[in-house]
Coordinates of C-alpha atoms in Angstrom, one line a residue:
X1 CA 0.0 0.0 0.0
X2 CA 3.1 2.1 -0.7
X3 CA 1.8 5.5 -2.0
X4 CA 3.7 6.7 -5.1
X5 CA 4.8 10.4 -5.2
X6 CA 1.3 12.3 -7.3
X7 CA -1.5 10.3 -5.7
X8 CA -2.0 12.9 -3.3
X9 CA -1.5 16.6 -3.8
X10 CA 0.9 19.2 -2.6
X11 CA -1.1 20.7 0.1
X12 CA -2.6 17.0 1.7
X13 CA 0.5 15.9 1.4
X14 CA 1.9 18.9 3.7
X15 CA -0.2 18.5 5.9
X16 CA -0.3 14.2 6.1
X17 CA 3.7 15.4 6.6
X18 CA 2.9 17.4 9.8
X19 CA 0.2 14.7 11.2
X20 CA 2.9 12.0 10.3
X21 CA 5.7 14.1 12.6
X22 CA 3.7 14.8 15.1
X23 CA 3.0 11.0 15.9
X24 CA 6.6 10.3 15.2
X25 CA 7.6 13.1 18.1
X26 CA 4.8 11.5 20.4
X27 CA 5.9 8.2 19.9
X28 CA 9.3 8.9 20.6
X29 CA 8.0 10.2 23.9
X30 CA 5.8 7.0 24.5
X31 CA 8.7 4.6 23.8
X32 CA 10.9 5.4 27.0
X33 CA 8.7 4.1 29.1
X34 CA 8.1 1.0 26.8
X35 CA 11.7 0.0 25.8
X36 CA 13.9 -1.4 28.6
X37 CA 17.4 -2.6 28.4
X38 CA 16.2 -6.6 26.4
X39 CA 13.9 -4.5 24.3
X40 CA 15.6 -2.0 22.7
X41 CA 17.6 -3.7 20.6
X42 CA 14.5 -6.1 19.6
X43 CA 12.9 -3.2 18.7
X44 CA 15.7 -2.7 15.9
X45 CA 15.4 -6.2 14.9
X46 CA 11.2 -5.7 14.8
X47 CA 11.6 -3.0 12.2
X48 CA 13.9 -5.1 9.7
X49 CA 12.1 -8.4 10.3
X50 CA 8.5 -5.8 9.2
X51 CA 11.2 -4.6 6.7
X52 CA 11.7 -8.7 5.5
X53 CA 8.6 -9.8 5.4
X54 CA 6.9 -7.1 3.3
X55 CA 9.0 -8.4 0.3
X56 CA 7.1 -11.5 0.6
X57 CA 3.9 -10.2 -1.8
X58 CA 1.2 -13.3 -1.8
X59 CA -1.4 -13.8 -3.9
X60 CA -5.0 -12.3 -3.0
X61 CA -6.9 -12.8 -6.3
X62 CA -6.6 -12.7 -9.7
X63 CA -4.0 -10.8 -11.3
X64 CA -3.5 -9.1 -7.5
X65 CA -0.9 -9.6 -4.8
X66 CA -0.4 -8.3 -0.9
X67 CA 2.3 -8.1 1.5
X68 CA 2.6 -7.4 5.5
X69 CA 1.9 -4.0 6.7
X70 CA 3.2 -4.4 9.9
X71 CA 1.6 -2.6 12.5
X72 CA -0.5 -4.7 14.1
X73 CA 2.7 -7.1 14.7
X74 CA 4.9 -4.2 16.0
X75 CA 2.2 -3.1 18.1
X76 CA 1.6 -6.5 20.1
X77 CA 5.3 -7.4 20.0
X78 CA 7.2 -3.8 21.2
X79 CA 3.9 -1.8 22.2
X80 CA 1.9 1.0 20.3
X81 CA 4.4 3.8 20.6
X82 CA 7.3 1.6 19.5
X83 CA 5.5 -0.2 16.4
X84 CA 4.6 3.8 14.8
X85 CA 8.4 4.1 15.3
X86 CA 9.3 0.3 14.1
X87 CA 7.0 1.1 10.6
X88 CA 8.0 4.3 10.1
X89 CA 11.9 3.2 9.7
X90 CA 10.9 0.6 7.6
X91 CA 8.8 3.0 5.4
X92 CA 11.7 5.6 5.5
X93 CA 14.9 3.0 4.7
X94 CA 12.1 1.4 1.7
X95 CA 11.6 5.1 0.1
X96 CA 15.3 6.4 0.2
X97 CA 16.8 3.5 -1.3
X98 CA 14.8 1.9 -2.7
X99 CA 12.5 3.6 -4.7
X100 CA 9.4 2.2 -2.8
X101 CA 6.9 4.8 -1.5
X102 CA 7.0 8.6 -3.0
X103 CA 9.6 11.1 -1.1
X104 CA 7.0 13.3 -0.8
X105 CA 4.2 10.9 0.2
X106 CA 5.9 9.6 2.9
X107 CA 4.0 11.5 5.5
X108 CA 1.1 10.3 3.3
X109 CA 2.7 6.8 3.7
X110 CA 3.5 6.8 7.3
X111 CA 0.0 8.3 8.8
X112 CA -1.4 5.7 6.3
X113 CA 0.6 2.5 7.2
X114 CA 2.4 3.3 10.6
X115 CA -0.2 5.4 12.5
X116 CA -3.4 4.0 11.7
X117 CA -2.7 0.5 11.6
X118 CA -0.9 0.5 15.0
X119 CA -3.3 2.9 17.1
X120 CA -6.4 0.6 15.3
X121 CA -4.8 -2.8 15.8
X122 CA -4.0 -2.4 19.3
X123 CA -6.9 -0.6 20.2
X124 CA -8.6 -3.9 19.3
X125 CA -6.0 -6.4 20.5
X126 CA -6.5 -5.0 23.7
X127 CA -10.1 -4.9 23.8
X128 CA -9.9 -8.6 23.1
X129 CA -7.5 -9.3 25.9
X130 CA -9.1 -7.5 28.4
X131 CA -12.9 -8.9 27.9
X132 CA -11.4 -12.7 27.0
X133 CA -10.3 -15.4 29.6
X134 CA -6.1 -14.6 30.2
X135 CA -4.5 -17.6 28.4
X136 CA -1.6 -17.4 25.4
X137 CA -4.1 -18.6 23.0
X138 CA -6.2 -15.2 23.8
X139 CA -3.3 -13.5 22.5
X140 CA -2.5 -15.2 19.6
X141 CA -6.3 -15.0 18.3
X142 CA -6.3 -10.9 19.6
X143 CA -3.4 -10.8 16.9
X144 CA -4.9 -12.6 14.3
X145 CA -8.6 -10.3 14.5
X146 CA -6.2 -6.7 15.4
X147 CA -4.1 -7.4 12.0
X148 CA -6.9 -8.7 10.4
X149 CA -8.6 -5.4 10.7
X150 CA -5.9 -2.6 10.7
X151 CA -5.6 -3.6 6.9
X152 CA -8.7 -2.3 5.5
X153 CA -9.2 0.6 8.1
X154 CA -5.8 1.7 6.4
X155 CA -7.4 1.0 3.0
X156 CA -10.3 3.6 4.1
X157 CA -7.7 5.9 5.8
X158 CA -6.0 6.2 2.2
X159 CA -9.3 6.9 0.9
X160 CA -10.2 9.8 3.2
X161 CA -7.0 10.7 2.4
X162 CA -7.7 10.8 -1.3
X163 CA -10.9 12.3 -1.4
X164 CA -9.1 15.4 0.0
X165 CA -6.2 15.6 -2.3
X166 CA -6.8 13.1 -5.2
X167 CA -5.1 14.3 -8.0
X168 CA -7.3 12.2 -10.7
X169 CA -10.8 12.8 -11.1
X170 CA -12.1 9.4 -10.0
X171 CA -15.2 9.2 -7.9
X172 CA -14.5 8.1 -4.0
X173 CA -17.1 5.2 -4.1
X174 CA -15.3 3.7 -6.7
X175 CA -12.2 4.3 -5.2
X176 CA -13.7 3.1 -1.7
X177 CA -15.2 -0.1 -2.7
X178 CA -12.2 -1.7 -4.4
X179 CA -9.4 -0.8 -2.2
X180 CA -11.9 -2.4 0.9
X181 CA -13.1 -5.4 -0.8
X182 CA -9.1 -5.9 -1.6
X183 CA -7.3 -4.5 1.3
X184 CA -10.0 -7.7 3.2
X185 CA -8.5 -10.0 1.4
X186 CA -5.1 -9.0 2.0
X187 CA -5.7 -8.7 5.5
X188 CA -6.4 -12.7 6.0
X189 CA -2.7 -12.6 5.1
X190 CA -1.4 -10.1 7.3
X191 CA -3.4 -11.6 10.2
X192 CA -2.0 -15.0 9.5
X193 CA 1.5 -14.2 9.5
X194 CA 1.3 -11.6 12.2
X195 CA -0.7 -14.6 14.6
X196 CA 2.2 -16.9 13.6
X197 CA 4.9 -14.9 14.9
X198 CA 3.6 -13.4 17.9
X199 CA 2.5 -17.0 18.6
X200 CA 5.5 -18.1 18.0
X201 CA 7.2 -15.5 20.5
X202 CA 4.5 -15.9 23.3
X203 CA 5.3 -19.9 22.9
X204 CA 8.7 -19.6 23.6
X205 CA 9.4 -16.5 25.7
X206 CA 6.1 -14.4 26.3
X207 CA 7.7 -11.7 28.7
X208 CA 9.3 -10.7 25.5
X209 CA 5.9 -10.0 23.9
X210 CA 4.4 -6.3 24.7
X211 CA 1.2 -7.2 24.7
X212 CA 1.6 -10.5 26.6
X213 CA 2.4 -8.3 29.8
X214 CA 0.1 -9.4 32.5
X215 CA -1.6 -12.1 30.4
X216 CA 0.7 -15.1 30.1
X217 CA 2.9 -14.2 33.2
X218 CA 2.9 -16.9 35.3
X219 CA 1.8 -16.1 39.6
X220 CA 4.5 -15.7 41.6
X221 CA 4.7 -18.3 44.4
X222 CA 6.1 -17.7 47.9
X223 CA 6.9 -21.0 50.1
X224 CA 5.2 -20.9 53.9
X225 CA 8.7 -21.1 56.1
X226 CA 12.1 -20.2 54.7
X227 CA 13.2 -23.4 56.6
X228 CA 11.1 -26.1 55.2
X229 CA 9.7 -27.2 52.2
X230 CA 6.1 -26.5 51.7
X231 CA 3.6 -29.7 51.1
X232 CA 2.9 -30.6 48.0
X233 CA -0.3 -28.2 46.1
X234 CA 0.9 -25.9 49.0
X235 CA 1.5 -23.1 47.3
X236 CA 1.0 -19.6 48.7
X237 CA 0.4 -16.6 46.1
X238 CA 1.6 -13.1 46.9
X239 CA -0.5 -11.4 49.5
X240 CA -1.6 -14.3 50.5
X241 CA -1.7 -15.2 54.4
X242 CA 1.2 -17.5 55.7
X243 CA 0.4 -20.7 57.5
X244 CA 0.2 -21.0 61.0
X245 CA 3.1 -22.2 63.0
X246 CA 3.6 -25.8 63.8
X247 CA 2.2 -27.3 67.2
X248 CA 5.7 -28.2 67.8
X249 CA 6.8 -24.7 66.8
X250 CA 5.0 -23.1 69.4
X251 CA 5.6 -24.8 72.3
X252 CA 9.0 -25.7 72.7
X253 CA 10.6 -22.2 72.0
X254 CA 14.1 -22.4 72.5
X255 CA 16.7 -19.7 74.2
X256 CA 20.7 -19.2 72.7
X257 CA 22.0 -21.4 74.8
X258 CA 19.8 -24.4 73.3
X259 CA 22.3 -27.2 72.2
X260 CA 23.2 -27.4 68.5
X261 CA 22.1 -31.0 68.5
X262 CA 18.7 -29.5 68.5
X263 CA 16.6 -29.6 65.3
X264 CA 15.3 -26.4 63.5
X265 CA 11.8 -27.7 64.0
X266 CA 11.9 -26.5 67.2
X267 CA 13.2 -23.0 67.0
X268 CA 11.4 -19.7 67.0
X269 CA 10.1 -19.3 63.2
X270 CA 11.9 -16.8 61.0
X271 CA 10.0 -13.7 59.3
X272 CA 8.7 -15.0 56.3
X273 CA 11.4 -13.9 53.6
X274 CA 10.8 -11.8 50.2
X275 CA 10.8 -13.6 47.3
X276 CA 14.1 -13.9 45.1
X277 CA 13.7 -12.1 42.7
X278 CA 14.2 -13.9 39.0
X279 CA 17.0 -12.8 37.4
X280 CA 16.0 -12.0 33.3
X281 CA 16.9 -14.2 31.0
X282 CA 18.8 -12.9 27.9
X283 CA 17.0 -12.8 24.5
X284 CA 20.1 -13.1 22.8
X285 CA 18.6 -16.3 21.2
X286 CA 15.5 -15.0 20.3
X287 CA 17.3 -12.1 18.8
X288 CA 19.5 -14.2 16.4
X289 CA 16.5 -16.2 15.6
X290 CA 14.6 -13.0 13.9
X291 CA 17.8 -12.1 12.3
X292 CA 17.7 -15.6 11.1
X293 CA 14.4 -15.6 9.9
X294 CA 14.6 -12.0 8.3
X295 CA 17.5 -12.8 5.9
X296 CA 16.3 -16.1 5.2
X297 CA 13.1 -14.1 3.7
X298 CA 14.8 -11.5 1.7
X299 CA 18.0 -13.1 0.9
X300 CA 16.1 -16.4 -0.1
X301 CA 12.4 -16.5 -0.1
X302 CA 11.6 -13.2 -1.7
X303 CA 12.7 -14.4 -4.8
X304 CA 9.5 -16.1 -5.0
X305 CA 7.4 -14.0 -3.9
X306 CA 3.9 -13.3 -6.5
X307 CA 5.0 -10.6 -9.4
X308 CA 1.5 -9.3 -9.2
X309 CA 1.1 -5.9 -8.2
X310 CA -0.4 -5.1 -4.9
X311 CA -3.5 -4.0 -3.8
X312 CA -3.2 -0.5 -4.0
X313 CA -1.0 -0.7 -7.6
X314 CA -4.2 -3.0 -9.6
X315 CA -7.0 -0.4 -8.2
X316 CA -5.0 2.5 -8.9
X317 CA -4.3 1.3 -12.4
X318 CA -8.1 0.0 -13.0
X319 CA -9.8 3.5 -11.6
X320 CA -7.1 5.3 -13.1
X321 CA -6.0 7.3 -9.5
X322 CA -2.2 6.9 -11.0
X323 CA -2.8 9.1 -14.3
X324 CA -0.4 11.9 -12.2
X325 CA 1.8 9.5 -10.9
X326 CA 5.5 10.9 -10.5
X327 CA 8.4 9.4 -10.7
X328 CA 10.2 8.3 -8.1
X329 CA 13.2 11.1 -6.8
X330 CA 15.5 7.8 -6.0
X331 CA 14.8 6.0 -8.6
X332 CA 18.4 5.7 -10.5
X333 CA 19.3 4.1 -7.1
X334 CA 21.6 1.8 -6.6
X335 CA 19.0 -0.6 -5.1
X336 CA 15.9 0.7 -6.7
X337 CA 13.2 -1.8 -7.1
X338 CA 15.0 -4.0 -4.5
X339 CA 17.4 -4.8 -6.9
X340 CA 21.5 -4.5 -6.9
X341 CA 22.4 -2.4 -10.3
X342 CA 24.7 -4.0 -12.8
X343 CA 23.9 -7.5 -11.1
X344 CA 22.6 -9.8 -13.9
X345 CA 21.3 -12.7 -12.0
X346 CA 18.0 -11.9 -10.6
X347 CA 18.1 -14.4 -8.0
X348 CA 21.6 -12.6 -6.6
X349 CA 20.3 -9.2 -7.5
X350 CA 17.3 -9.5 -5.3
X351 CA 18.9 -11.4 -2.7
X352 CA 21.6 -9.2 -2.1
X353 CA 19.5 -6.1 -2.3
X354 CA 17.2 -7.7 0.5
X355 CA 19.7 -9.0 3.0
X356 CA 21.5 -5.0 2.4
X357 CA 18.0 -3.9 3.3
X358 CA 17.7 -5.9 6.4
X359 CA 21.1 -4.9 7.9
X360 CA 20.3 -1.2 6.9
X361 CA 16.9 -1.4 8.7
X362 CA 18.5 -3.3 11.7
X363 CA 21.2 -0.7 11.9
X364 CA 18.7 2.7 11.9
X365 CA 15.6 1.3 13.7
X366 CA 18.7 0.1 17.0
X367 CA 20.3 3.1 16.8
X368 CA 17.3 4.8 17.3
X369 CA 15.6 2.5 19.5
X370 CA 18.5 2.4 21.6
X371 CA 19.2 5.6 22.3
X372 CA 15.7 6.5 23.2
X373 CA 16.5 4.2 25.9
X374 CA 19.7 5.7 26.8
X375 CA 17.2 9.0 27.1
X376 CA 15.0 7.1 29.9
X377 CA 18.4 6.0 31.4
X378 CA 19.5 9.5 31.8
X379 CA 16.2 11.2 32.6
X380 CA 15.7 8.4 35.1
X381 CA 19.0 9.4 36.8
X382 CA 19.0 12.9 37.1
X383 CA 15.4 13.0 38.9
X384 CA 17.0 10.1 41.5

């Protein structure tokens, strides 16, 4: 759903700039207090994984493709504020090299794709988790109806959006029905692959998933005594009451001068003791996983991916929206249309152009993420 530079005219487009910088100032805001030290650099690897995966067009119908938009999935797996950030690298890295998205559409392309698919998938997600019964399998299906829907409600966001700068003379019904009954279709897609992977991350480390914060956490359990094991199914939850004493306890208190051959059953209980706490456990595997998985799609799988253009390409080319249509300001890059110039082989061409793209992507989106953390870090500091 990449809008090309002329869709939209000058003065929509100013203003889709300005909406799209406010959210990216606010979300910058919103992601200290969601990025800690394990998620930061996830956050990075988020974006090129969004980045990966949206070279993976699949057939929708008949002469039409689609491909991931992403913010459902970097919503639920970094939180809200994060995933507007995570999308709108990926948009930014896709239209500066390579050709994909106008320049000047971008705030077109980011209040489009980045702001209202994340702010209308996790409104729902959450919605779902809150009113359904707190198991992992609530938040893989949350994820599967969120994505499902943030793809049409960007379809009708790009139609507002035309309807007040459109530069062809096409009528908005027209324009409304197709990208809808299209964008549906493509959203089966982006709702199965986003499901997939957050269920996938919520099977194998769920305090790693955003979303999955107070849903899949386990409760914390707190033996009776410090000095002996509890009975088995004894298990007390926090804030719970501690069991009384023993008989034995309680009636045979012992001084300091008792003899050492005496047991500990009969000495004065201890305080009940805090929990330990649980140290973290690094994500370092998780984290070469996704960088696994993302260079394994674009270095390898994208070169398969359906040829077809995409939803917004076959309705703009049947209703005629792209008879302005500019070109592209980088397009005599070296990477323009994901391909490596004066590289024959297609296969290689793509390949390499994807796997550049996924390291470029990994590279911005961490740099950033991580030093909006360092910003918490400091801001933390200086009021302690």
């Amino acid at each position: 759903m990449h809008v090309p530079d002329g869709f939209i005219d000058a003065p929509v487009s100013a203003v889709t700039g300005v909406v799209a910088a406010g959210a990216v100032a606010v979300s910058l805001r919103g992601a200290r207090r969601e990025l800690d030290e394990r998620t930061a650099p996830l956050a990075g690897l988020v974006a090129a994984f969004i980045f990966a995966v949206q070279m993976l067009n699949f057939p929708v119908a008949a002469g039409t493709s689609g491909h991931l938009l992403g913010g459902a999935l970097a919503a639920i797996l970094v939180g809200p504020y994060t995933g507007v950030l995570c999308v709108s690298v990926v948009l930014l890295m896709q239209g500066v090299l390579f050709a994909d998205g106008g320049l000047t559409a971008l705030g077109v392309n980011i209040t489009d794709m980045a702001l209202v698919t994340t702010v209308v998938a996790y409104a729902i997600f959450r919605t779902i988790v809150k009113l359904a019964p707190h198991r992992r399998r609530t938040v893989t299906v949350a994820s599967f109806v969120a994505a499902l829907v943030s793809v049409p409600a960007a379809a009708v966001a790009f139609t507002a959006i035309y309807a007040l700068g459109g530069t062809a003379d096409v009528a908005i019904g027209k324009v409304f029905a197709a990208m809808v009954g299209v964008h549906v279709l493509i959203g089966i897609g982006e709702a199965a692959i986003t499901a997939l992977t957050v269920g996938a991350v919520v099977a194998v480390r769920p305090d790693l998933v955003y979303g999955a914060r107070g849903v899949t956490a386990p409760p914390l359990e707190i033996r009776d005594s410090p000095l002996a094991p509890a009975a088995p199914g004894a298990v007390a939850r926090a804030g719970a009451p501690a069991a009384e004493p023993s008989t034995a306890t309680s009636e045979s208190p012992v001084t300091s001068e008792a003899p050492a051959s005496e047991t500990s059953a009969t000495r004065e209980p201890a305080a009940p003791r805090e929990p330990a706490a649980v140290p973290q456990r690094s994500a370092r595997r998780v984290w070469f996983a996704g960088l696994a998985a993302a260079l394994l799609c674009a270095g390898v799988v994208s070169f398969y991916a359906s040829a077809s253009p995409d939803g917004l390409e076959k309705v703009a080319h049947d209703k005629g929206i792209d008879a302005k249509e500019e070109d592209h300001a980088a397009k005599d890059s070296p990477l323009a249309d994901y391909g490596v110039r004066d590289i024959s082989d297609a296969r290689l061409s793509g390949g390499l152009a994807g796997v550049i793209g996924v390291g470029a992507t990994l590279a911005v989106g961490s740099g950033v993420f991580i030093v909006v953390r360092r910003r918490r870090a400091t801001a933390e500091s200086g009021r302690s």
